Amino acid sequence: DTEVTQTPKHLVMGMTNKKSLKCEQHMGHRAMYWYKQKAKKPPELMFVYSYEKLSINESVPSRFSPECPNSSLLNLHLHALQPEDSALYLCASSQVHRGVLDGYTFGSGTRLTVV
Amino acid sequence: GESVGLHLPTLSVQEGDNSIINCAYSNSASDYFIWYKQESGKGPQFIIDIRSNMDKRQGQRVTVLLNKTVKHLSLQIAATQPGDSAVYFCAEDPLGGGADGLTFGKGTHLIIQP
């Protein structure tokens, strides 16, 4: 299995809702990432987990709460979002100590709309 | 031609021609670079990568060139096909070899004209 699987593919939520985005990989990668991508913009790093521990938080607002329950799963819990949080949320994975030319694998993303 | 402004830079080429997409990166210490292709509604798809100790790497119909002196990366696509139409991003890994996450360039929208 060489894929990163994200669910759901689309999500519409109200500003008072609580929802979660899920990401799964079975490549044995021990680093997992959340990115946010607005239309016509590049992906921007949000969080990095290394060996199931949060290693990087790029000053993301607390209404986004990541969780890594095990080495294959990564969640992003959403609460009290704003319309400007509407975006494509991408999950990626990689080896922690990457050898020569070991890359990153991205999922297809969750298209989030906050109404 | 290529246009830069408030919108995503766009490169329009005829089907069958070669295309060159350019990228300037910011961190002179970056050790690892990747080109991604992103089609509408999909996640970034790996195309080709290169380490800082290389200046050229070839794949199937694609070549990446790295000029560390001027911090410039380019992606050459030979004999472009309609399926090559997409947004192309370069990405740099500041430290290389670790779980740091990637920093993406602005992206270029490649349009293949029939």
PDB file of N, CA, C and O in Angstrom, chain A residues 31 33 35 37 40-43 45 48 50 55-56 88 90 94-108 111, chain B residues 6-8 32 34 36 38 41-44 46 49-51 54 57 89 93 96-107:
ATOM      1  N   ALA A  31       6.402   9.760  10.302  1.00  0.00           N
ATOM      2  CA  ALA A  31       6.166  11.203  10.321  1.00  0.00           C
ATOM      3  C   ALA A  31       4.913  11.487   9.510  1.00  0.00           C
ATOM      4  O   ALA A  31       4.745  10.960   8.412  1.00  0.00           O
ATOM      5  N   TYR A  33       1.889  14.696   8.537  1.00  0.00           N
ATOM      6  CA  TYR A  33       1.798  16.151   8.410  1.00  0.00           C
ATOM      7  C   TYR A  33       0.379  16.569   8.058  1.00  0.00           C
ATOM      8  O   TYR A  33      -0.317  15.869   7.321  1.00  0.00           O
ATOM      9  N   TYR A  35      -1.391  19.908   6.133  1.00  0.00           N
ATOM     10  CA  TYR A  35      -1.209  21.130   5.366  1.00  0.00           C
ATOM     11  C   TYR A  35      -2.584  21.729   5.085  1.00  0.00           C
ATOM     12  O   TYR A  35      -3.571  21.013   4.931  1.00  0.00           O
ATOM     13  N   GLN A  37      -4.452  24.296   2.226  1.00  0.00           N
ATOM     14  CA  GLN A  37      -4.249  24.904   0.915  1.00  0.00           C
ATOM     15  C   GLN A  37      -5.484  25.701   0.504  1.00  0.00           C
ATOM     16  O   GLN A  37      -6.568  25.141   0.318  1.00  0.00           O
ATOM     17  N   LYS A  40      -5.716  28.441  -5.455  1.00  0.00           N
ATOM     18  CA  LYS A  40      -4.659  29.071  -6.231  1.00  0.00           C
ATOM     19  C   LYS A  40      -3.429  29.445  -5.390  1.00  0.00           C
ATOM     20  O   LYS A  40      -2.662  30.330  -5.757  1.00  0.00           O
ATOM     21  N   LYS A  41      -3.263  28.781  -4.267  1.00  0.00           N
ATOM     22  CA  LYS A  41      -2.111  29.009  -3.393  1.00  0.00           C
ATOM     23  C   LYS A  41      -1.397  27.686  -3.132  1.00  0.00           C
ATOM     24  O   LYS A  41      -1.982  26.618  -3.295  1.00  0.00           O
ATOM     25  N   PRO A  42      -0.131  27.753  -2.713  1.00  0.00           N
ATOM     26  CA  PRO A  42       0.561  26.508  -2.376  1.00  0.00           C
ATOM     27  C   PRO A  42       0.117  25.974  -1.022  1.00  0.00           C
ATOM     28  O   PRO A  42      -0.410  26.728  -0.201  1.00  0.00           O
ATOM     29  N   PRO A  43       0.327  24.685  -0.775  1.00  0.00           N
ATOM     30  CA  PRO A  43       0.042  24.143   0.555  1.00  0.00           C
ATOM     31  C   PRO A  43       0.919  24.812   1.613  1.00  0.00           C
ATOM     32  O   PRO A  43       2.088  25.106   1.376  1.00  0.00           O
ATOM     33  N   LEU A  45       2.249  24.397   5.620  1.00  0.00           N
ATOM     34  CA  LEU A  45       2.396  23.441   6.713  1.00  0.00           C
ATOM     35  C   LEU A  45       1.666  23.935   7.955  1.00  0.00           C
ATOM     36  O   LEU A  45       1.784  25.101   8.336  1.00  0.00           O
ATOM     37  N   VAL A  48       3.334  18.898  12.322  1.00  0.00           N
ATOM     38  CA  VAL A  48       4.149  17.732  12.034  1.00  0.00           C
ATOM     39  C   VAL A  48       4.139  16.821  13.253  1.00  0.00           C
ATOM     40  O   VAL A  48       4.347  17.282  14.382  1.00  0.00           O
ATOM     41  N   SER A  50       6.024  13.351  14.686  1.00  0.00           N
ATOM     42  CA  SER A  50       7.162  12.458  14.502  1.00  0.00           C
ATOM     43  C   SER A  50       7.105  11.414  15.608  1.00  0.00           C
ATOM     44  O   SER A  50       7.099  11.766  16.787  1.00  0.00           O
ATOM     45  N   SER A  55       5.716  17.545  16.813  1.00  0.00           N
ATOM     46  CA  SER A  55       7.053  18.136  16.781  1.00  0.00           C
ATOM     47  C   SER A  55       7.052  19.554  16.222  1.00  0.00           C
ATOM     48  O   SER A  55       7.940  20.349  16.537  1.00  0.00           O
ATOM     49  N   ILE A  56       6.096  19.871  15.380  1.00  0.00           N
ATOM     50  CA  ILE A  56       6.016  21.218  14.819  1.00  0.00           C
ATOM     51  C   ILE A  56       4.553  21.673  14.811  1.00  0.00           C
ATOM     52  O   ILE A  56       3.669  20.942  14.366  1.00  0.00           O
ATOM     53  N   LEU A  88      -8.673  23.376   1.270  1.00  0.00           N
ATOM     54  CA  LEU A  88      -8.346  21.959   1.086  1.00  0.00           C
ATOM     55  C   LEU A  88      -7.329  21.591   2.157  1.00  0.00           C
ATOM     56  O   LEU A  88      -6.284  22.240   2.268  1.00  0.00           O
ATOM     57  N   LEU A  90      -4.742  18.920   3.492  1.00  0.00           N
ATOM     58  CA  LEU A  90      -3.954  17.809   2.967  1.00  0.00           C
ATOM     59  C   LEU A  90      -3.175  17.132   4.083  1.00  0.00           C
ATOM     60  O   LEU A  90      -2.600  17.796   4.945  1.00  0.00           O
ATOM     61  N   SER A  94       5.886  10.608   5.694  1.00  0.00           N
ATOM     62  CA  SER A  94       7.243  10.325   5.221  1.00  0.00           C
ATOM     63  C   SER A  94       7.960   9.508   6.284  1.00  0.00           C
ATOM     64  O   SER A  94       7.488   9.368   7.418  1.00  0.00           O
ATOM     65  N   GLN A  95       9.131   9.007   5.921  1.00  0.00           N
ATOM     66  CA  GLN A  95      10.006   8.449   6.943  1.00  0.00           C
ATOM     67  C   GLN A  95      10.484   9.608   7.818  1.00  0.00           C
ATOM     68  O   GLN A  95      10.599  10.736   7.353  1.00  0.00           O
ATOM     69  N   VAL A  96      10.799   9.342   9.064  1.00  0.00           N
ATOM     70  CA  VAL A  96      11.345  10.390   9.931  1.00  0.00           C
ATOM     71  C   VAL A  96      12.772  10.709   9.510  1.00  0.00           C
ATOM     72  O   VAL A  96      13.143  11.855   9.315  1.00  0.00           O
ATOM     73  N   HIS A  97      13.566   9.678   9.370  1.00  0.00           N
ATOM     74  CA  HIS A  97      14.953   9.864   8.923  1.00  0.00           C
ATOM     75  C   HIS A  97      15.017   9.376   7.492  1.00  0.00           C
ATOM     76  O   HIS A  97      15.190   8.200   7.226  1.00  0.00           O
ATOM     77  N   ARG A  98      14.847  10.339   6.608  1.00  0.00           N
ATOM     78  CA  ARG A  98      14.715   9.951   5.205  1.00  0.00           C
ATOM     79  C   ARG A  98      16.077   9.718   4.597  1.00  0.00           C
ATOM     80  O   ARG A  98      16.995  10.500   4.774  1.00  0.00           O
ATOM     81  N   GLY A  99      16.160   8.624   3.873  1.00  0.00           N
ATOM     82  CA  GLY A  99      17.394   8.342   3.155  1.00  0.00           C
ATOM     83  C   GLY A  99      17.461   9.158   1.883  1.00  0.00           C
ATOM     84  O   GLY A  99      16.620  10.027   1.632  1.00  0.00           O
ATOM     85  N   VAL A 100      18.433   8.868   1.091  1.00  0.00           N
ATOM     86  CA  VAL A 100      18.594   9.612  -0.152  1.00  0.00           C
ATOM     87  C   VAL A 100      17.330   9.467  -1.000  1.00  0.00           C
ATOM     88  O   VAL A 100      16.912   8.367  -1.327  1.00  0.00           O
ATOM     89  N   LEU A 101      16.744  10.590  -1.301  1.00  0.00           N
ATOM     90  CA  LEU A 101      15.588  10.640  -2.182  1.00  0.00           C
ATOM     91  C   LEU A 101      14.352   9.881  -1.678  1.00  0.00           C
ATOM     92  O   LEU A 101      13.521   9.464  -2.468  1.00  0.00           O
ATOM     93  N   ASP A 102      14.214   9.671  -0.369  1.00  0.00           N
ATOM     94  CA  ASP A 102      12.929   9.221   0.181  1.00  0.00           C
ATOM     95  C   ASP A 102      12.040  10.434   0.278  1.00  0.00           C
ATOM     96  O   ASP A 102      12.412  11.426   0.883  1.00  0.00           O
ATOM     97  N   GLY A 103      10.861  10.362  -0.300  1.00  0.00           N
ATOM     98  CA  GLY A 103      10.053  11.566  -0.379  1.00  0.00           C
ATOM     99  C   GLY A 103       8.888  11.591   0.582  1.00  0.00           C
ATOM    100  O   GLY A 103       8.850  10.861   1.567  1.00  0.00           O
ATOM    101  N   TYR A 104       7.971  12.476   0.291  1.00  0.00           N
ATOM    102  CA  TYR A 104       6.752  12.659   1.045  1.00  0.00           C
ATOM    103  C   TYR A 104       5.598  12.187   0.166  1.00  0.00           C
ATOM    104  O   TYR A 104       5.592  12.445  -1.034  1.00  0.00           O
ATOM    105  N   THR A 105       4.602  11.555   0.769  1.00  0.00           N
ATOM    106  CA  THR A 105       3.417  11.108   0.039  1.00  0.00           C
ATOM    107  C   THR A 105       2.208  11.878   0.554  1.00  0.00           C
ATOM    108  O   THR A 105       1.988  11.942   1.756  1.00  0.00           O
ATOM    109  N   PHE A 106       1.454  12.458  -0.366  1.00  0.00           N
ATOM    110  CA  PHE A 106       0.281  13.251  -0.010  1.00  0.00           C
ATOM    111  C   PHE A 106      -1.003  12.484  -0.278  1.00  0.00           C
ATOM    112  O   PHE A 106      -1.088  11.697  -1.229  1.00  0.00           O
ATOM    113  N   GLY A 107      -2.013  12.750   0.553  1.00  0.00           N
ATOM    114  CA  GLY A 107      -3.361  12.296   0.279  1.00  0.00           C
ATOM    115  C   GLY A 107      -4.058  13.242  -0.684  1.00  0.00           C
ATOM    116  O   GLY A 107      -3.491  14.264  -1.094  1.00  0.00           O
ATOM    117  N   SER A 108      -5.288  12.913  -1.038  1.00  0.00           N
ATOM    118  CA  SER A 108      -6.053  13.731  -1.981  1.00  0.00           C
ATOM    119  C   SER A 108      -6.743  14.913  -1.310  1.00  0.00           C
ATOM    120  O   SER A 108      -7.276  15.782  -1.993  1.00  0.00           O
ATOM    121  N   ARG A 111     -11.884  18.640   1.222  1.00  0.00           N
ATOM    122  CA  ARG A 111     -12.352  19.984   0.865  1.00  0.00           C
ATOM    123  C   ARG A 111     -13.329  20.433   1.934  1.00  0.00           C
ATOM    124  O   ARG A 111     -14.414  19.888   2.048  1.00  0.00           O
TER     125      ARG A 111
ATOM    126  N   LEU B   6      -1.407  38.774  -9.585  1.00  0.00           N
ATOM    127  CA  LEU B   6      -2.242  38.340  -8.497  1.00  0.00           C
ATOM    128  C   LEU B   6      -2.694  36.899  -8.705  1.00  0.00           C
ATOM    129  O   LEU B   6      -3.043  36.221  -7.758  1.00  0.00           O
ATOM    130  N   HIS B   7      -2.747  36.458  -9.934  1.00  0.00           N
ATOM    131  CA  HIS B   7      -3.178  35.117 -10.226  1.00  0.00           C
ATOM    132  C   HIS B   7      -1.964  34.216 -10.286  1.00  0.00           C
ATOM    133  O   HIS B   7      -0.819  34.653 -10.350  1.00  0.00           O
ATOM    134  N   LEU B   8      -2.252  32.902 -10.296  1.00  0.00           N
ATOM    135  CA  LEU B   8      -1.189  31.922 -10.414  1.00  0.00           C
ATOM    136  C   LEU B   8      -0.467  32.136 -11.735  1.00  0.00           C
ATOM    137  O   LEU B   8      -1.105  32.284 -12.780  1.00  0.00           O
ATOM    138  N   TYR B  32      17.054  19.296  -0.167  1.00  0.00           N
ATOM    139  CA  TYR B  32      16.238  18.341  -0.913  1.00  0.00           C
ATOM    140  C   TYR B  32      15.092  19.095  -1.550  1.00  0.00           C
ATOM    141  O   TYR B  32      14.454  19.927  -0.910  1.00  0.00           O
ATOM    142  N   ILE B  34      11.656  18.862  -4.396  1.00  0.00           N
ATOM    143  CA  ILE B  34      10.694  17.985  -5.073  1.00  0.00           C
ATOM    144  C   ILE B  34       9.824  18.827  -5.992  1.00  0.00           C
ATOM    145  O   ILE B  34       9.479  19.969  -5.663  1.00  0.00           O
ATOM    146  N   TYR B  36       6.048  18.728  -7.615  1.00  0.00           N
ATOM    147  CA  TYR B  36       4.743  18.093  -7.522  1.00  0.00           C
ATOM    148  C   TYR B  36       3.826  18.609  -8.625  1.00  0.00           C
ATOM    149  O   TYR B  36       3.904  19.770  -9.016  1.00  0.00           O
ATOM    150  N   GLN B  38      -0.272  19.030  -9.387  1.00  0.00           N
ATOM    151  CA  GLN B  38      -1.564  19.002  -8.708  1.00  0.00           C
ATOM    152  C   GLN B  38      -2.675  19.299  -9.698  1.00  0.00           C
ATOM    153  O   GLN B  38      -2.731  20.388 -10.276  1.00  0.00           O
ATOM    154  N   GLY B  41      -8.809  19.553  -7.624  1.00  0.00           N
ATOM    155  CA  GLY B  41      -9.526  18.695  -6.682  1.00  0.00           C
ATOM    156  C   GLY B  41      -8.723  17.535  -6.149  1.00  0.00           C
ATOM    157  O   GLY B  41      -9.269  16.688  -5.426  1.00  0.00           O
ATOM    158  N   LYS B  42      -7.418  17.488  -6.469  1.00  0.00           N
ATOM    159  CA  LYS B  42      -6.599  16.370  -6.013  1.00  0.00           C
ATOM    160  C   LYS B  42      -5.429  16.865  -5.175  1.00  0.00           C
ATOM    161  O   LYS B  42      -5.101  18.052  -5.178  1.00  0.00           O
ATOM    162  N   GLY B  43      -4.779  15.942  -4.486  1.00  0.00           N
ATOM    163  CA  GLY B  43      -3.590  16.291  -3.729  1.00  0.00           C
ATOM    164  C   GLY B  43      -2.367  16.350  -4.623  1.00  0.00           C
ATOM    165  O   GLY B  43      -2.403  15.907  -5.776  1.00  0.00           O
ATOM    166  N   PRO B  44      -1.273  16.913  -4.129  1.00  0.00           N
ATOM    167  CA  PRO B  44      -0.031  16.969  -4.913  1.00  0.00           C
ATOM    168  C   PRO B  44       0.475  15.563  -5.230  1.00  0.00           C
ATOM    169  O   PRO B  44       0.497  14.692  -4.367  1.00  0.00           O
ATOM    170  N   PHE B  46       3.699  13.385  -6.639  1.00  0.00           N
ATOM    171  CA  PHE B  46       5.151  13.424  -6.828  1.00  0.00           C
ATOM    172  C   PHE B  46       5.511  13.240  -8.299  1.00  0.00           C
ATOM    173  O   PHE B  46       4.985  12.364  -8.994  1.00  0.00           O
ATOM    174  N   ASP B  49      12.419  14.283  -7.835  1.00  0.00           N
ATOM    175  CA  ASP B  49      13.109  14.976  -6.755  1.00  0.00           C
ATOM    176  C   ASP B  49      14.602  15.013  -7.024  1.00  0.00           C
ATOM    177  O   ASP B  49      15.110  14.349  -7.931  1.00  0.00           O
ATOM    178  N   ILE B  50      15.299  15.827  -6.221  1.00  0.00           N
ATOM    179  CA  ILE B  50      16.739  15.983  -6.410  1.00  0.00           C
ATOM    180  C   ILE B  50      17.361  16.436  -5.103  1.00  0.00           C
ATOM    181  O   ILE B  50      16.749  17.196  -4.349  1.00  0.00           O
ATOM    182  N   ARG B  51      18.566  15.955  -4.836  1.00  0.00           N
ATOM    183  CA  ARG B  51      19.308  16.370  -3.650  1.00  0.00           C
ATOM    184  C   ARG B  51      20.256  17.495  -4.027  1.00  0.00           C
ATOM    185  O   ARG B  51      20.609  17.668  -5.190  1.00  0.00           O
ATOM    186  N   MET B  54      23.386  17.133  -6.334  1.00  0.00           N
ATOM    187  CA  MET B  54      23.174  16.852  -7.753  1.00  0.00           C
ATOM    188  C   MET B  54      22.869  18.162  -8.455  1.00  0.00           C
ATOM    189  O   MET B  54      22.354  19.102  -7.831  1.00  0.00           O
ATOM    190  N   ARG B  57      18.714  15.653 -12.738  1.00  0.00           N
ATOM    191  CA  ARG B  57      18.174  14.304 -12.569  1.00  0.00           C
ATOM    192  C   ARG B  57      17.077  14.107 -13.597  1.00  0.00           C
ATOM    193  O   ARG B  57      16.274  15.006 -13.850  1.00  0.00           O
ATOM    194  N   PHE B  89       4.133  22.614  -8.555  1.00  0.00           N
ATOM    195  CA  PHE B  89       4.774  23.265  -7.425  1.00  0.00           C
ATOM    196  C   PHE B  89       6.161  22.688  -7.224  1.00  0.00           C
ATOM    197  O   PHE B  89       6.344  21.462  -7.260  1.00  0.00           O
ATOM    198  N   ASP B  93      12.956  21.155   1.130  1.00  0.00           N
ATOM    199  CA  ASP B  93      13.033  20.609   2.479  1.00  0.00           C
ATOM    200  C   ASP B  93      14.223  21.279   3.137  1.00  0.00           C
ATOM    201  O   ASP B  93      15.360  20.990   2.784  1.00  0.00           O
ATOM    202  N   GLY B  96      16.482  18.602   5.129  1.00  0.00           N
ATOM    203  CA  GLY B  96      16.724  17.350   4.440  1.00  0.00           C
ATOM    204  C   GLY B  96      16.909  16.178   5.374  1.00  0.00           C
ATOM    205  O   GLY B  96      17.462  16.326   6.442  1.00  0.00           O
ATOM    206  N   GLY B  97      16.373  15.030   5.020  1.00  0.00           N
ATOM    207  CA  GLY B  97      16.632  13.837   5.802  1.00  0.00           C
ATOM    208  C   GLY B  97      15.883  13.737   7.104  1.00  0.00           C
ATOM    209  O   GLY B  97      16.072  12.801   7.867  1.00  0.00           O
ATOM    210  N   GLY B  98      15.004  14.658   7.370  1.00  0.00           N
ATOM    211  CA  GLY B  98      14.252  14.600   8.609  1.00  0.00           C
ATOM    212  C   GLY B  98      12.807  14.967   8.401  1.00  0.00           C
ATOM    213  O   GLY B  98      12.384  15.277   7.298  1.00  0.00           O
ATOM    214  N   ALA B  99      12.031  14.928   9.452  1.00  0.00           N
ATOM    215  CA  ALA B  99      10.595  15.199   9.375  1.00  0.00           C
ATOM    216  C   ALA B  99      10.359  16.671   9.662  1.00  0.00           C
ATOM    217  O   ALA B  99       9.940  17.052  10.754  1.00  0.00           O
ATOM    218  N   ASP B 100      10.648  17.502   8.688  1.00  0.00           N
ATOM    219  CA  ASP B 100      10.522  18.944   8.879  1.00  0.00           C
ATOM    220  C   ASP B 100       9.331  19.532   8.155  1.00  0.00           C
ATOM    221  O   ASP B 100       8.940  20.645   8.424  1.00  0.00           O
ATOM    222  N   GLY B 101       8.813  18.785   7.212  1.00  0.00           N
ATOM    223  CA  GLY B 101       7.793  19.366   6.361  1.00  0.00           C
ATOM    224  C   GLY B 101       8.440  20.120   5.214  1.00  0.00           C
ATOM    225  O   GLY B 101       9.613  20.473   5.251  1.00  0.00           O
ATOM    226  N   LEU B 102       7.666  20.350   4.182  1.00  0.00           N
ATOM    227  CA  LEU B 102       8.135  21.011   2.973  1.00  0.00           C
ATOM    228  C   LEU B 102       7.635  22.445   2.915  1.00  0.00           C
ATOM    229  O   LEU B 102       6.543  22.751   3.397  1.00  0.00           O
ATOM    230  N   THR B 103       8.430  23.295   2.295  1.00  0.00           N
ATOM    231  CA  THR B 103       7.999  24.658   1.966  1.00  0.00           C
ATOM    232  C   THR B 103       7.778  24.719   0.469  1.00  0.00           C
ATOM    233  O   THR B 103       8.696  24.423  -0.310  1.00  0.00           O
ATOM    234  N   PHE B 104       6.573  25.077   0.073  1.00  0.00           N
ATOM    235  CA  PHE B 104       6.210  25.071  -1.336  1.00  0.00           C
ATOM    236  C   PHE B 104       6.435  26.430  -1.970  1.00  0.00           C
ATOM    237  O   PHE B 104       6.237  27.473  -1.339  1.00  0.00           O
ATOM    238  N   GLY B 105       6.799  26.418  -3.258  1.00  0.00           N
ATOM    239  CA  GLY B 105       6.828  27.634  -4.051  1.00  0.00           C
ATOM    240  C   GLY B 105       5.416  28.006  -4.473  1.00  0.00           C
ATOM    241  O   GLY B 105       4.451  27.306  -4.186  1.00  0.00           O
ATOM    242  N   LYS B 106       5.301  29.121  -5.179  1.00  0.00           N
ATOM    243  CA  LYS B 106       3.983  29.687  -5.511  1.00  0.00           C
ATOM    244  C   LYS B 106       3.191  28.829  -6.481  1.00  0.00           C
ATOM    245  O   LYS B 106       1.971  28.858  -6.486  1.00  0.00           O
ATOM    246  N   GLY B 107       3.841  28.085  -7.344  1.00  0.00           N
ATOM    247  CA  GLY B 107       3.141  27.256  -8.308  1.00  0.00           C
ATOM    248  C   GLY B 107       3.020  27.901  -9.670  1.00  0.00           C
ATOM    249  O   GLY B 107       3.011  29.129  -9.799  1.00  0.00           O
TER     250      GLY B 107
END
